[in-house]
Structure formats: structure tokens, C-alpha cells
CSV table of C-alpha atoms in Angstrom, one decimal:
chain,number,residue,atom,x,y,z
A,1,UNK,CA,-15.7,-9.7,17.6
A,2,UNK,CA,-15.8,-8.0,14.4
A,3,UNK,CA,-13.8,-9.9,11.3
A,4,UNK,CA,-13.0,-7.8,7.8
A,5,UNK,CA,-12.8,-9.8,4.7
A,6,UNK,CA,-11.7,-8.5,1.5
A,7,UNK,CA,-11.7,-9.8,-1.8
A,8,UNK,CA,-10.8,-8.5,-5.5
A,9,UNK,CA,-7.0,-7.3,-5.5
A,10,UNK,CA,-4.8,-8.2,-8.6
A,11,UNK,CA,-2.7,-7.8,-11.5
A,12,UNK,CA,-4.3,-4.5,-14.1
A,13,UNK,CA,-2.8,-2.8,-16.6
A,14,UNK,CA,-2.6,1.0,-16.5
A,15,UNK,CA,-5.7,2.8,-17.4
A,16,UNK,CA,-8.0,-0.6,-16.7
A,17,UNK,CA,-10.6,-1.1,-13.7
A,18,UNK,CA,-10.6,-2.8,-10.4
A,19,UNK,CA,-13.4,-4.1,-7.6
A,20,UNK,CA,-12.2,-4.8,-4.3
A,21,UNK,CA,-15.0,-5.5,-1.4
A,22,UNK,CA,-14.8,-6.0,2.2
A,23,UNK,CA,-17.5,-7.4,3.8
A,24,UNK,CA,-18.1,-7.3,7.6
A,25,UNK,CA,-19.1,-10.4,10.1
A,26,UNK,CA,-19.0,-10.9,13.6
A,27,UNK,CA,-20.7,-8.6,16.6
A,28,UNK,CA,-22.3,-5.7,13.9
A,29,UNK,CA,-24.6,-3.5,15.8
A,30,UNK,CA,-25.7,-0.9,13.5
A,31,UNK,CA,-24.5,0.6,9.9
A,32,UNK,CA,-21.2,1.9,10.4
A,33,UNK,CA,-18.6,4.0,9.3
A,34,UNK,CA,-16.2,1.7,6.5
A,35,UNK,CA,-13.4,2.9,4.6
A,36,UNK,CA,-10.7,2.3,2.4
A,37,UNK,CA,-7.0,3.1,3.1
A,38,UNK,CA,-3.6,2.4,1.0
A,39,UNK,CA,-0.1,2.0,1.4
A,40,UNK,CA,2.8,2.3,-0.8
A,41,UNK,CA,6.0,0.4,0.2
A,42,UNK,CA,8.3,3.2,2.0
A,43,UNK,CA,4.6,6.0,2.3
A,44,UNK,CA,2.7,6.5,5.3
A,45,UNK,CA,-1.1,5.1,4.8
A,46,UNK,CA,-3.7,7.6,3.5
A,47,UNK,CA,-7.1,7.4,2.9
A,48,UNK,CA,-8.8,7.0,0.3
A,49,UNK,CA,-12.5,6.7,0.1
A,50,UNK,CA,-15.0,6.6,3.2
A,51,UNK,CA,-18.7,6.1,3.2
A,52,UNK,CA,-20.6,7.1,6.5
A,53,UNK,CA,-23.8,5.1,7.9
A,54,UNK,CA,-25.4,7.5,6.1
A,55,UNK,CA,-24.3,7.0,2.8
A,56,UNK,CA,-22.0,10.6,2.5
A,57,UNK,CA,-18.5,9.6,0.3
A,58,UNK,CA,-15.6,11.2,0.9
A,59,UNK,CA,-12.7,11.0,-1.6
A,60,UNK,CA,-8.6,11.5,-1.4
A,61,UNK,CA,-8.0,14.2,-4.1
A,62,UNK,CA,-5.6,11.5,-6.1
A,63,UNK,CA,-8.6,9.7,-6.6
A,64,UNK,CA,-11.3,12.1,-7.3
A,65,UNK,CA,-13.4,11.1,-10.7
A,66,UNK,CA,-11.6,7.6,-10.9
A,67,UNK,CA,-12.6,5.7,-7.6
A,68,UNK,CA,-16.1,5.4,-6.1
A,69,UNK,CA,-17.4,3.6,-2.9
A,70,UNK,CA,-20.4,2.2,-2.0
A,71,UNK,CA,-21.9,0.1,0.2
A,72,UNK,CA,-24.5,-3.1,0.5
A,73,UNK,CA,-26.1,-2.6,4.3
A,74,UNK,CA,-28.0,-6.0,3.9
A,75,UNK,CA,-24.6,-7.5,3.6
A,76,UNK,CA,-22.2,-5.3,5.8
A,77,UNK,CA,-20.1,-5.2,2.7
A,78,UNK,CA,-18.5,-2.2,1.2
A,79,UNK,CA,-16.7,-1.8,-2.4
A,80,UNK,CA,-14.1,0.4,-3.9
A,81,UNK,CA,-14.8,0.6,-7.9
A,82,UNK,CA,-11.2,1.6,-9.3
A,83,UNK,CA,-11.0,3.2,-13.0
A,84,UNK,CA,-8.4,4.2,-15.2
A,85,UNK,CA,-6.1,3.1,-12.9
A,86,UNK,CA,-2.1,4.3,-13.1
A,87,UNK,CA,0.7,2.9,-11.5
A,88,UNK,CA,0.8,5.3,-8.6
A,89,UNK,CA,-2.3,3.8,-7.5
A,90,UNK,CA,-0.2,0.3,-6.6
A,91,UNK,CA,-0.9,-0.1,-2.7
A,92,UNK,CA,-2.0,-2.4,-0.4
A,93,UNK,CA,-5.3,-1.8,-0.1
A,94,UNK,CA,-7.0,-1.7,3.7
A,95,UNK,CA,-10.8,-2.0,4.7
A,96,UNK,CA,-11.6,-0.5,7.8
A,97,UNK,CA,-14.9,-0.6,10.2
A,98,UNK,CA,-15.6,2.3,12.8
A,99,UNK,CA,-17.8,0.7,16.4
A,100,UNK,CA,-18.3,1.6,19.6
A,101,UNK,CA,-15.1,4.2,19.4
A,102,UNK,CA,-12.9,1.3,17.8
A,103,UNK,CA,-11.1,0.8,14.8
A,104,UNK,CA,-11.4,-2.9,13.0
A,105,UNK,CA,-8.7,-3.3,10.2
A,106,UNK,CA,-9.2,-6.0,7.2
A,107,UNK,CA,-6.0,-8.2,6.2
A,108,UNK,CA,-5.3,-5.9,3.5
A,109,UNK,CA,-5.4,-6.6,-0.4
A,110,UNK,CA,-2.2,-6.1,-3.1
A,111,UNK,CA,-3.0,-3.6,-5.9
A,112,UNK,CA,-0.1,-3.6,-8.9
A,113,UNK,CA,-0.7,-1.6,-11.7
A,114,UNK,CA,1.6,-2.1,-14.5
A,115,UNK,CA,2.1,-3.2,-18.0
């Protein structure tokens, strides 16, 4: 049993900064895979930002120079720093945990940005 909680989703203006975490708990074996994944009301979910057990990022081109993910092994937890943030960015915001060849999915996490 593997449980994603995430923590840090809000209310920003355009151009301001965001935090979200997710940390892991339950049945964690090892350093895994964890990512971050958004949907748009009426969009198909895309990814965002992934960080691998070995600590190589990968980054949606929307997001490039603006987001940054990292991760806290000690705590199984993994952020999403979010700058100069625009309204296109509103989403709910997913955490996700790779194990054993399955897929663990946080609640998800509401990101509005407008003034």
C-alpha cells in the first residue's frame, strides 16, 4: 500500500511563485520514479516535471526555466517549485509514484492563477 499526499496548491497572482509537495508513505521499497502531472478542465493530462531515482529532471517545454522539481529521499517527498506563473498554468496538479511496474496517483491539488 502506497498513499500520495500533497500539500501547497492555492490562489497566485500571475507572474508570482508556488510550492506544491507530495510526500510518499506506505510499502516504499526503494527511491523511485515521482512526477508531476496537470489537468486543465476540458485538456487531456500532460506531464509536467519528472525526477528519476537518480535524480535526472525532465521538463514539459511550457514549463522549461519557470518550474523545477526536486526531491527529499530521507522523506519520500518530492516538490514542484512554480515561478512566474501565468494563467495557463491553472490545473489540477497530480503527484505520481512509479513501483514494481505500477502507477500510484496523489489526490490531486487546484492551481488558479489569476488576478
Amino acid at each position: 500500500q502506497v498513499q500520495l499526499v500533497e500539500s501547497g496548491g492555492g490562489l497566485v497572482q500571475p507572474g508570482g511563485s508556488l510550492r506544491l509537495s507530495c510526500a510518499a508513505s506506505g510499502s516504499i521499497y526503494s527511491i523511485n520514479t515521482m512526477g508531476w502531472y496537470r489537468q486543465a478542465p476540458g485538456k487531456q493530462r500532460e506531464l509536467v516535471a519528472v525526477i528519476t531515482s537518480t535524480g535526472r529532471t525532465n521538463y514539459a517545454d511550457s514549463v522549461k526555466g519557470r518550474f523545477a522539481i526536486s526531491r527529499d529521499n530521507a522523506k519520500n517527498t518530492v516538490y514542484l517549485q512554480m515561478n512566474s506563473l501565468k494563467p495557463e498554468d491553472t490545473a489540477v496538479y497530480y503527484c505520481n509514484l512509479v513501483q514494481r511496474g505500477y502507477i500510484y496517483w496523489g489526490q490531486g491539488t487546484q492551481v488558479t492563477v489569476s488576478s
